[in-house]
Amino acid sequence: MWFRVDPRASTPVYLQLVEGVREQVARGLLEPGDRLPSVRELAAEMELNHNTVAKAYLELERDRVIEVVRGRGTFIADVRPPHNRPERVEKLKDTMRHLLIDAHYLQMGDEDLIDLWRQVLQEWTLEKERGEP
Amino acid sequence: MWFRVDPRASTPVYLQLVEGVREQVARGLLEPGDRLPSVRELAAEMELNHNTVAKAYLELERDRVIEVVRGRGTFIADVRPPHNRPERVEKLKDTMRHLLIDAHYLQMGDEDLIDLWRQVLQEWTLEKERGEP
Amino acid sequence: MWFRVDPRASTPVYLQLVEGVREQVARGLLEPGDRLPSVRELAAEMELNHNTVAKAYLELERDRVIEVVRGRGTFIADVRPPHNRPERVEKLKDTMRHLLIDAHYLQMGDEDLIDLWRQVLQEWTLEKERGEP
Amino acid sequence: MWFRVDPRASTPVYLQLVEGVREQVARGLLEPGDRLPSVRELAAEMELNHNTVAKAYLELERDRVIEVVRGRGTFIADVRPPHNRPERVEKLKDTMRHLLIDAHYLQMGDEDLIDLWRQVLQEWTLEKERGEP
DNA sequence: GTGGTCTAGACCACC
DNA sequence: GTGGTCTAGACCACC
């Protein structure tokens, strides 16, 4: 696919796949309706066991990131509002608070943190535009 | 102490303690040299086992957040520049990227994300000022 | 495992375990990728509580000596250059200085100290070779 | 005295004093028969509480590093063979083994370790000669 | 089956 | 009084 996977990393390979697809979608490089390679195609292409890929697809389907249509293939699903939105927004805020704490211990001021955000956002949109020229 | 712990949460209690102290320090509510309650005091106060508190203190000491002087007590350490700064900044950026992915699946646009940041920052500084009037 | 632990020694048992593993690795008797016994296996084998072994494994993981893959097992990690190298080299030099002080109070001259080094090195390489014939 | 003490370090000040004196003796900067300042003199000079200095002297006396002659003063003692020599030599060898392990994790080869020794020894003898010109 | 967490309770060293 | 260690035993998550 369009991203790499590290079989020696501590995160299981199938989770790296899951994260990879989610990221492609968030970046707009994969859009609702786009077709994913079949489990076996992707396994061959990335030199992975097809069970690993299947496990990733199962997880992605459970999270409604993809839709599997028997006999036709696997497609990126429409983004739908999640059930437990407030709870998940709260989690997001919690992550932000963690960022502030970590920044303190990295002796980064507010300015430095904003700079970092700028960097990340810039890289993010750059790659996004590269994908949809 | 000055924060709560939820024994039913998925994050282990001892890590909630660790995060709690780190947050107080980042917020300026705890300052270098301040003394923490003893392991057993805190355990009694929060109705936890002393081992749980000891585990948290051990972790905080390893991260150089606190300094433990055996037989005398536990104190907030000076903030020192971390050794592996580049690696840890990279981790921060990674967290930010994850934030962007999660936001996408919560159907939050850039504006919404910025709004959320504003909220978090405001709460953060409010509580900080409340601590140092 | 392939080394003993003395519950009556002043160094805590869990640290003896940590040191034991680190030594096996430094000696080349354990190599990156090798699997360690499970926490409970090792505990049973060495007649220790599983918590003690778990504490040792946790410490080893923090020091990046081993990698723990939850639910699958524990493996020797690749040796990676440490972050705070200069500081740790300084610590090594400090240990050497202490060695010189202790030697003085044992009335050992420079020659005696060198002799002792020779002994230690010889035992070290002997056991190393026994491990990789 | 001829060395510094860091009141904010995690090692208690009185132990820093003990180590400092032991080091001066090992270095030959203090010799048997040399007189140490009185507890109160030293306390004034180093801006320490006299109890702290007294505790250090007590410890040094117990270790037979110094001799206190009531009414006459405090003197560096002759170095005498310790009772438990074999045991302490074994400890020395253990420290050496630890050095080898630490060196491995700092990815230092045998050559690097020998280089480090040379450095330490050179500094050691340089300061020694500076003390006895 | 894997490691991780937590409580309860006991014992230890501090030099 | 301070933190540290250890055992015994229970429960949990792994997605």
XYZ file of C-alpha atoms (C1' of nucleotides) in Angstrom:
562
model
C 0.000 0.000 0.000
C 1.112 3.588 0.333
C 2.693 3.284 3.685
C 5.191 1.056 5.385
C 4.871 -1.433 8.169
C 7.590 -2.459 10.603
C 7.325 -6.147 11.516
C 9.843 -5.698 14.352
C 8.053 -2.865 16.067
C 6.300 -3.562 19.338
C 2.883 -2.581 17.952
C 1.437 -5.633 16.210
C 1.597 -5.431 12.438
C -2.158 -5.681 12.024
C -2.613 -2.599 14.210
C -0.079 -0.719 12.156
C -2.205 -1.552 9.128
C -5.331 -0.320 10.861
C -3.653 2.939 11.831
C -2.207 3.338 8.365
C -5.587 3.110 6.652
C -7.231 5.414 9.171
C -4.498 7.965 8.557
C -4.826 7.767 4.759
C -8.521 8.412 5.124
C -8.073 11.315 7.515
C -5.536 12.775 5.115
C -7.972 12.483 2.248
C -5.699 10.157 0.308
C -8.392 7.502 0.581
C -11.979 8.612 0.107
C -15.353 7.020 0.723
C -16.063 4.559 -2.053
C -12.403 3.922 -2.854
C -11.666 0.270 -3.228
C -9.003 -1.429 -1.109
C -6.918 -4.321 -2.434
C -8.209 -7.754 -1.485
C -6.786 -9.358 1.610
C -4.602 -11.651 -0.446
C -3.468 -8.972 -2.870
C -2.402 -6.700 -0.044
C -0.746 -9.565 1.804
C 1.287 -10.435 -1.285
C 2.177 -6.823 -1.993
C 3.343 -6.123 1.559
C 4.820 -9.576 2.104
C 2.592 -10.283 5.073
C 0.618 -13.294 6.128
C -2.935 -13.007 4.822
C -4.242 -13.682 8.319
C -2.584 -10.500 9.487
C -4.244 -8.449 6.778
C -7.579 -10.155 7.392
C -7.354 -9.272 11.073
C -6.697 -5.644 10.194
C -9.675 -5.525 7.790
C -11.908 -7.073 10.430
C -10.900 -4.406 12.909
C -11.387 -1.637 10.354
C -14.821 -2.975 9.532
C -15.761 -3.092 13.200
C -14.719 0.573 13.478
C -16.775 1.364 10.343
C -13.727 2.684 8.546
C -14.270 0.236 5.680
C -17.187 -1.768 4.323
C -16.829 -5.297 3.106
C -19.264 -6.250 0.366
C -19.138 -9.989 -0.081
C -18.134 -10.928 -3.588
C -17.546 -7.335 -4.666
C -14.695 -6.154 -2.509
C -13.711 -3.823 0.277
C -14.410 -0.083 0.221
C -13.743 2.978 2.304
C -16.947 3.751 4.200
C -18.618 7.113 4.558
C -17.617 8.862 7.741
C -20.563 8.688 10.098
C -20.990 10.452 13.409
C -19.898 8.076 16.166
C -22.316 7.061 18.889
C -20.361 8.159 21.894
C -19.282 11.520 20.551
C -19.132 13.479 23.841
C -17.056 10.780 25.432
C -14.609 10.748 22.558
C -14.339 14.513 22.461
C -13.495 14.347 26.138
C -10.718 11.912 25.300
C -9.403 14.348 22.713
C -9.305 17.113 25.289
C -7.487 14.762 27.602
C -4.856 14.122 24.959
C -4.452 17.868 24.574
C -3.928 18.275 28.288
C -1.285 15.572 28.100
C 0.415 17.498 25.322
C 0.603 20.535 27.593
C 2.150 18.492 30.384
C 4.700 16.829 28.127
C 5.574 20.201 26.640
C 6.294 21.538 30.111
C 8.759 18.756 30.786
C 10.372 19.403 27.419
C 10.682 23.002 28.613
C 8.650 24.241 25.685
C 6.791 27.489 26.103
C 3.399 28.214 24.564
C 5.111 29.653 21.513
C 7.195 26.538 20.922
C 4.094 24.388 21.167
C 2.274 26.503 18.598
C 5.310 26.311 16.324
C 5.245 22.549 16.571
C 1.561 22.530 15.689
C 2.293 24.651 12.667
C 4.933 22.188 11.519
C 2.655 19.207 11.899
C -0.261 20.905 10.169
C 1.936 22.054 7.318
C 3.331 18.582 6.686
C -0.188 17.229 6.962
C -1.699 19.543 4.355
C 1.328 19.321 2.074
C 0.969 15.559 1.789
C -2.760 15.978 1.448
C -2.357 18.293 -1.520
C 0.262 16.067 -3.073
C -2.403 13.354 -3.031
C -5.085 15.406 -4.748
C -3.389 17.647 -7.280
C -4.114 15.035 47.420
C -5.466 17.773 45.207
C -6.823 15.521 42.523
C -8.976 12.465 42.235
C -8.295 8.950 41.122
C -10.792 6.617 39.525
C -10.174 2.963 40.429
C -12.660 1.862 37.765
C -10.965 3.674 34.894
C -8.952 1.712 32.361
C -5.726 3.588 33.155
C -4.119 1.922 36.144
C -4.460 3.814 39.382
C -0.713 4.194 39.842
C -0.455 5.852 36.415
C -3.291 8.197 37.301
C -1.232 9.209 40.308
C 1.839 9.728 38.145
C -0.090 11.845 35.678
C -1.764 13.764 38.473
C 1.537 14.842 39.997
C 3.067 15.655 36.606
C 0.049 17.794 35.829
C 0.204 19.683 39.123
C 3.829 20.455 38.397
C 3.179 21.522 34.820
C 0.396 23.749 36.130
C 2.696 25.344 38.667
C 0.620 24.128 41.609
C 3.540 22.052 42.769
C 6.984 23.620 42.635
C 10.536 22.315 42.922
C 11.307 21.642 46.564
C 7.688 21.143 47.596
C 7.183 18.105 49.731
C 4.775 15.341 48.780
C 2.844 13.379 51.399
C 4.558 10.195 52.483
C 3.691 6.987 50.667
C 1.594 5.784 53.568
C -0.080 9.114 54.237
C -1.192 9.434 50.641
C -2.295 5.810 50.565
C -4.465 6.341 53.625
C -5.862 9.624 52.355
C -6.797 8.219 48.953
C -7.794 4.817 50.290
C -5.224 2.981 48.243
C -2.706 0.348 49.096
C 0.709 1.734 49.968
C 2.248 -0.440 47.272
C 0.245 1.361 44.626
C 1.445 4.743 45.811
C 5.001 3.464 46.126
C 4.865 2.264 42.529
C 3.724 5.713 41.404
C 6.496 7.432 43.384
C 9.066 5.036 41.932
C 7.913 5.847 38.432
C 7.971 9.573 39.135
C 11.476 9.284 40.516
C 12.701 7.429 37.435
C 11.251 10.207 35.293
C 13.011 12.756 37.501
C 9.758 14.436 38.427
C 10.391 13.906 42.116
C 13.375 13.207 44.306
C 13.128 10.622 47.021
C 15.361 11.055 50.012
C 15.113 7.798 51.885
C 13.989 8.230 55.441
C 13.265 11.919 54.979
C 10.570 12.272 52.373
C 9.723 12.995 48.780
C 10.170 16.312 47.010
C 9.386 17.877 43.645
C 12.573 17.948 41.586
C 13.886 20.765 39.438
C 12.851 20.467 35.815
C 15.886 19.448 33.849
C 16.251 19.251 30.077
C 15.532 15.649 29.064
C 18.281 13.590 27.467
C 16.484 12.301 24.430
C 14.823 15.545 23.474
C 14.602 15.035 19.679
C 13.006 11.635 20.147
C 10.485 12.979 22.603
C 9.612 15.958 20.429
C 9.009 13.469 17.637
C 6.629 11.596 19.922
C 4.797 14.841 20.626
C 4.379 15.429 16.906
C 3.109 11.905 16.553
C 0.490 12.548 19.203
C -0.538 15.645 17.297
C -0.936 13.644 14.104
C -3.126 11.164 15.965
C -5.205 14.068 17.210
C -5.790 15.082 13.597
C -6.875 11.568 12.641
C -9.240 11.247 15.578
C -10.666 14.674 14.838
C -11.432 13.617 11.290
C -13.449 10.636 12.467
C -15.295 12.906 14.875
C -16.090 15.042 11.821
C -14.348 18.016 13.289
C -13.007 20.613 10.896
C -9.908 22.700 11.531
C -12.038 25.361 13.213
C -13.615 22.907 15.630
C -10.203 21.597 16.563
C -8.911 25.096 17.236
C -11.986 25.793 19.361
C -11.286 22.710 21.406
C -7.710 23.857 21.936
C -8.956 27.215 23.121
C -11.211 25.518 25.657
C -8.436 23.334 26.998
C -5.964 26.176 27.212
C -8.460 28.416 28.942
C -9.279 25.834 31.596
C -5.585 25.217 31.997
C -4.626 28.831 32.626
C -7.684 29.493 34.745
C -6.766 26.772 37.199
C -3.161 27.886 37.079
C -4.089 31.426 38.091
C -6.402 30.164 40.772
C -3.325 28.438 42.252
C -1.172 31.594 42.295
C -3.387 34.569 43.069
C 17.404 -19.554 34.402
C 21.112 -19.808 33.891
C 22.147 -17.929 36.962
C 21.396 -17.964 40.641
C 19.727 -15.501 42.917
C 20.406 -15.064 46.607
C 17.315 -14.051 48.577
C 19.463 -13.267 51.607
C 21.785 -10.863 49.826
C 21.431 -7.138 50.425
C 20.678 -6.398 46.763
C 16.974 -6.948 46.204
C 16.101 -10.125 44.366
C 14.443 -8.290 41.491
C 17.632 -6.285 40.901
C 19.668 -9.469 40.947
C 17.411 -10.709 38.184
C 17.855 -7.482 36.242
C 21.609 -7.645 36.591
C 21.619 -11.333 35.707
C 19.867 -10.780 32.408
C 21.963 -7.731 31.563
C 25.076 -9.784 32.251
C 23.945 -12.685 30.062
C 23.365 -10.234 27.246
C 26.693 -8.464 27.711
C 28.350 -11.884 27.720
C 26.655 -12.846 24.483
C 24.826 -15.776 26.096
C 21.535 -14.078 25.331
C 21.134 -12.432 21.964
C 18.635 -10.021 20.455
C 15.458 -11.880 19.602
C 16.006 -14.644 22.148
C 12.942 -15.409 24.165
C 12.920 -15.222 27.940
C 10.797 -17.571 30.044
C 7.385 -16.159 30.930
C 7.031 -14.288 34.195
C 5.234 -17.196 35.796
C 7.538 -19.852 34.404
C 10.613 -18.095 35.703
C 8.934 -17.434 39.038
C 8.132 -21.126 39.427
C 11.579 -22.221 38.302
C 13.398 -19.888 40.675
C 10.861 -20.261 43.465
C 10.009 -16.598 43.522
C 6.763 -14.734 43.519
C 5.568 -13.750 40.060
C 5.391 -10.121 41.170
C 9.107 -10.104 41.821
C 9.862 -11.419 38.353
C 7.364 -9.008 36.811
C 9.098 -6.130 38.551
C 12.424 -7.240 37.119
C 10.969 -7.556 33.609
C 9.382 -4.120 33.900
C 12.702 -2.631 34.871
C 14.487 -4.405 32.035
C 11.899 -3.129 29.588
C 12.317 0.450 30.787
C 16.055 0.112 30.263
C 15.385 -1.276 26.758
C 17.166 -4.512 27.553
C 14.110 -6.566 26.687
C 10.946 -6.041 24.688
C 7.664 -7.211 26.095
C 4.961 -8.131 23.624
C 1.834 -8.463 25.710
C 0.196 -11.804 25.351
C 3.079 -13.217 23.334
C 6.158 -13.132 25.457
C 9.375 -11.378 26.299
C 12.406 -11.022 24.042
C 15.931 -9.661 24.198
C 15.990 -6.257 22.480
C 18.598 -4.958 20.072
C 21.299 -2.916 21.757
C 20.684 0.705 20.909
C 22.930 3.681 21.631
C 21.694 5.246 24.872
C 20.342 8.776 24.859
C 22.345 10.296 27.648
C 25.668 8.816 26.660
C 27.967 11.543 28.015
C 26.259 11.462 31.379
C 26.506 7.700 31.580
C 30.151 7.660 30.554
C 30.741 10.161 33.336
C 29.077 7.752 35.744
C 31.376 4.992 34.522
C 34.391 7.172 35.213
C 32.993 7.892 38.638
C 32.738 4.187 39.347
C 36.346 3.825 38.274
C 37.399 6.565 40.675
C 35.564 4.795 43.476
C 37.399 1.626 42.542
C 40.670 3.469 43.038
C 39.604 4.740 46.447
C 38.444 1.330 47.620
C 41.632 -0.233 46.330
C 43.669 2.218 48.391
C 41.899 1.193 51.575
C 42.471 -2.436 50.684
C 46.150 -1.490 50.411
C 46.275 -2.589 46.822
C 48.911 -0.984 44.618
C 48.445 -0.280 40.934
C 49.863 -3.709 40.129
C 47.397 -5.523 42.357
C 44.543 -3.631 40.774
C 45.708 -4.583 37.291
C 46.012 -8.199 38.413
C 42.449 -8.142 39.649
C 41.301 -6.728 36.332
C 43.110 -9.531 34.537
C 41.315 -12.100 36.679
C 37.902 -10.601 36.033
C 38.501 -10.255 32.306
C 39.778 -13.803 32.044
C 36.757 -15.282 33.798
C 34.543 -13.086 31.652
C 35.967 -14.230 28.324
C 36.226 -17.847 29.460
C 32.531 -18.070 30.191
C 31.793 -16.163 27.015
C 33.654 -18.700 24.927
C 32.027 -21.575 26.740
C 28.728 -20.124 25.591
C 29.683 -19.904 21.915
C 31.926 -22.835 21.098
C 38.052 21.998 52.799
C 39.576 21.159 49.465
C 36.471 19.857 47.838
C 32.923 20.963 47.343
C 29.670 19.665 48.702
C 26.285 19.958 47.028
C 23.523 20.460 49.595
C 20.836 19.817 46.941
C 22.190 16.483 45.765
C 20.313 13.343 46.727
C 23.291 11.922 48.650
C 23.180 13.356 52.149
C 25.749 16.050 52.747
C 27.463 14.184 55.557
C 28.084 11.247 53.208
C 29.543 13.582 50.626
C 31.921 14.742 53.321
C 32.845 11.168 54.189
C 33.503 10.325 50.550
C 35.432 13.533 50.055
C 37.842 12.792 52.880
C 38.282 9.176 51.806
C 39.117 10.375 48.309
C 41.646 12.935 49.525
C 43.359 10.215 51.490
C 43.362 7.751 48.600
C 44.809 10.491 46.423
C 47.576 11.157 48.895
C 46.439 14.737 49.470
C 45.767 13.832 53.052
C 48.270 11.613 54.815
C 48.326 9.693 58.089
C 48.921 12.130 60.895
C 47.533 15.145 59.043
C 45.225 17.145 61.179
C 41.674 17.869 60.132
C 39.903 21.106 61.062
C 37.695 20.851 64.103
C 34.036 20.087 63.580
C 33.056 23.701 64.164
C 35.857 25.155 62.065
C 34.937 22.986 59.122
C 31.247 23.690 59.589
C 31.901 27.438 59.532
C 34.246 27.186 56.565
C 31.811 25.122 54.468
C 28.701 26.849 55.793
C 27.236 23.643 57.127
C 25.506 22.778 60.349
C 28.043 21.434 62.821
C 25.861 18.390 63.414
C 26.336 17.434 59.789
C 30.103 17.621 60.068
C 30.037 15.784 63.398
C 28.043 12.975 61.801
C 30.583 12.707 58.996
C 33.495 12.591 61.439
C 31.720 9.909 63.469
C 31.298 7.804 60.367
C 34.919 8.342 59.312
C 36.065 7.321 62.768
C 33.973 4.193 62.664
C 35.603 3.310 59.334
C 39.027 4.026 60.855
C 39.754 6.674 58.277
C 40.373 9.236 60.989
C 41.271 9.157 64.660
C 39.770 11.504 67.186
C 42.004 12.322 70.135
C 39.949 14.098 72.761
C 41.267 17.503 73.520
C 43.982 17.331 70.848
C 42.074 17.109 67.584
C 41.250 14.885 64.665
C 43.847 13.172 62.532
C 44.078 10.988 59.464
C 44.652 7.426 60.646
C 47.154 4.940 59.341
C 45.704 2.665 56.713
C 45.256 -0.722 58.300
C 44.320 -3.980 56.595
C 40.561 -4.415 56.909
C 39.165 -7.461 58.659
C 37.026 -8.807 55.885
C 39.523 -8.403 53.085
C 38.480 -11.358 50.879
C 34.874 -10.268 51.010
C 35.749 -6.716 50.039
C 38.033 -7.832 47.231
C 35.106 -9.872 45.954
C 33.008 -6.724 45.984
C 35.673 -4.955 43.976
C 35.595 -7.709 41.370
C 31.854 -7.421 41.285
C 32.121 -3.718 40.563
C 34.509 -4.520 37.740
C 32.040 -6.985 36.260
C 29.402 -4.281 36.422
C 31.713 -1.957 34.543
C 31.993 -4.536 31.771
C 28.220 -4.865 31.540
C 27.636 -1.118 31.516
C 30.319 -0.717 28.879
C 28.508 -3.221 26.675
C 25.312 -1.213 26.837
C 27.259 1.929 26.038
C 28.542 0.005 23.042
C 32.105 0.402 24.179
C 34.625 -2.155 23.038
C 37.514 -3.389 25.171
C 39.731 -0.678 23.680
C 37.315 2.098 24.609
C 37.158 0.803 28.146
C 40.934 0.761 28.451
C 41.048 4.298 27.062
C 38.609 5.408 29.698
C 40.748 3.813 32.395
C 43.762 5.668 31.064
C 41.886 8.942 31.282
C 40.757 8.338 34.835
C 44.179 7.207 35.980
C 45.861 10.162 34.332
C 43.557 12.672 35.979
C 44.035 10.838 39.240
C 47.831 10.967 39.202
C 47.917 14.509 37.839
C 45.934 15.813 40.784
C 48.007 13.672 43.109
C 51.220 15.245 41.855
C 49.762 18.694 41.994
C 49.155 18.014 45.690
C 52.718 16.945 46.456
C 55.036 19.046 44.337
C -1.286 -18.347 27.737
C 0.801 -13.697 28.120
C 2.033 -9.690 31.163
C -0.083 -6.084 34.338
C -2.405 -4.434 38.452
C -3.978 -4.288 43.005
C -4.694 -5.379 47.912
C -3.210 -7.213 52.363
C 0.174 -7.859 55.264
C 4.950 -8.596 56.786
C 9.678 -7.372 57.196
C 13.767 -4.381 56.359
C 17.201 -0.423 56.182
C 18.161 4.053 57.207
C 24.355 3.838 58.567
C 9.028 7.909 60.514
C 10.724 7.308 55.732
C 10.609 4.450 51.379
C 11.597 -0.368 49.547
C 10.849 -5.293 49.040
C 8.562 -9.552 48.986
C 4.926 -13.082 49.153
C 0.198 -14.680 48.477
C -3.568 -14.441 46.049
C -7.085 -12.361 43.035
C -8.621 -10.208 38.909
C -7.997 -8.182 34.249
C -6.966 -7.364 29.181
C -5.363 -9.063 25.119
C -9.080 -5.803 20.735
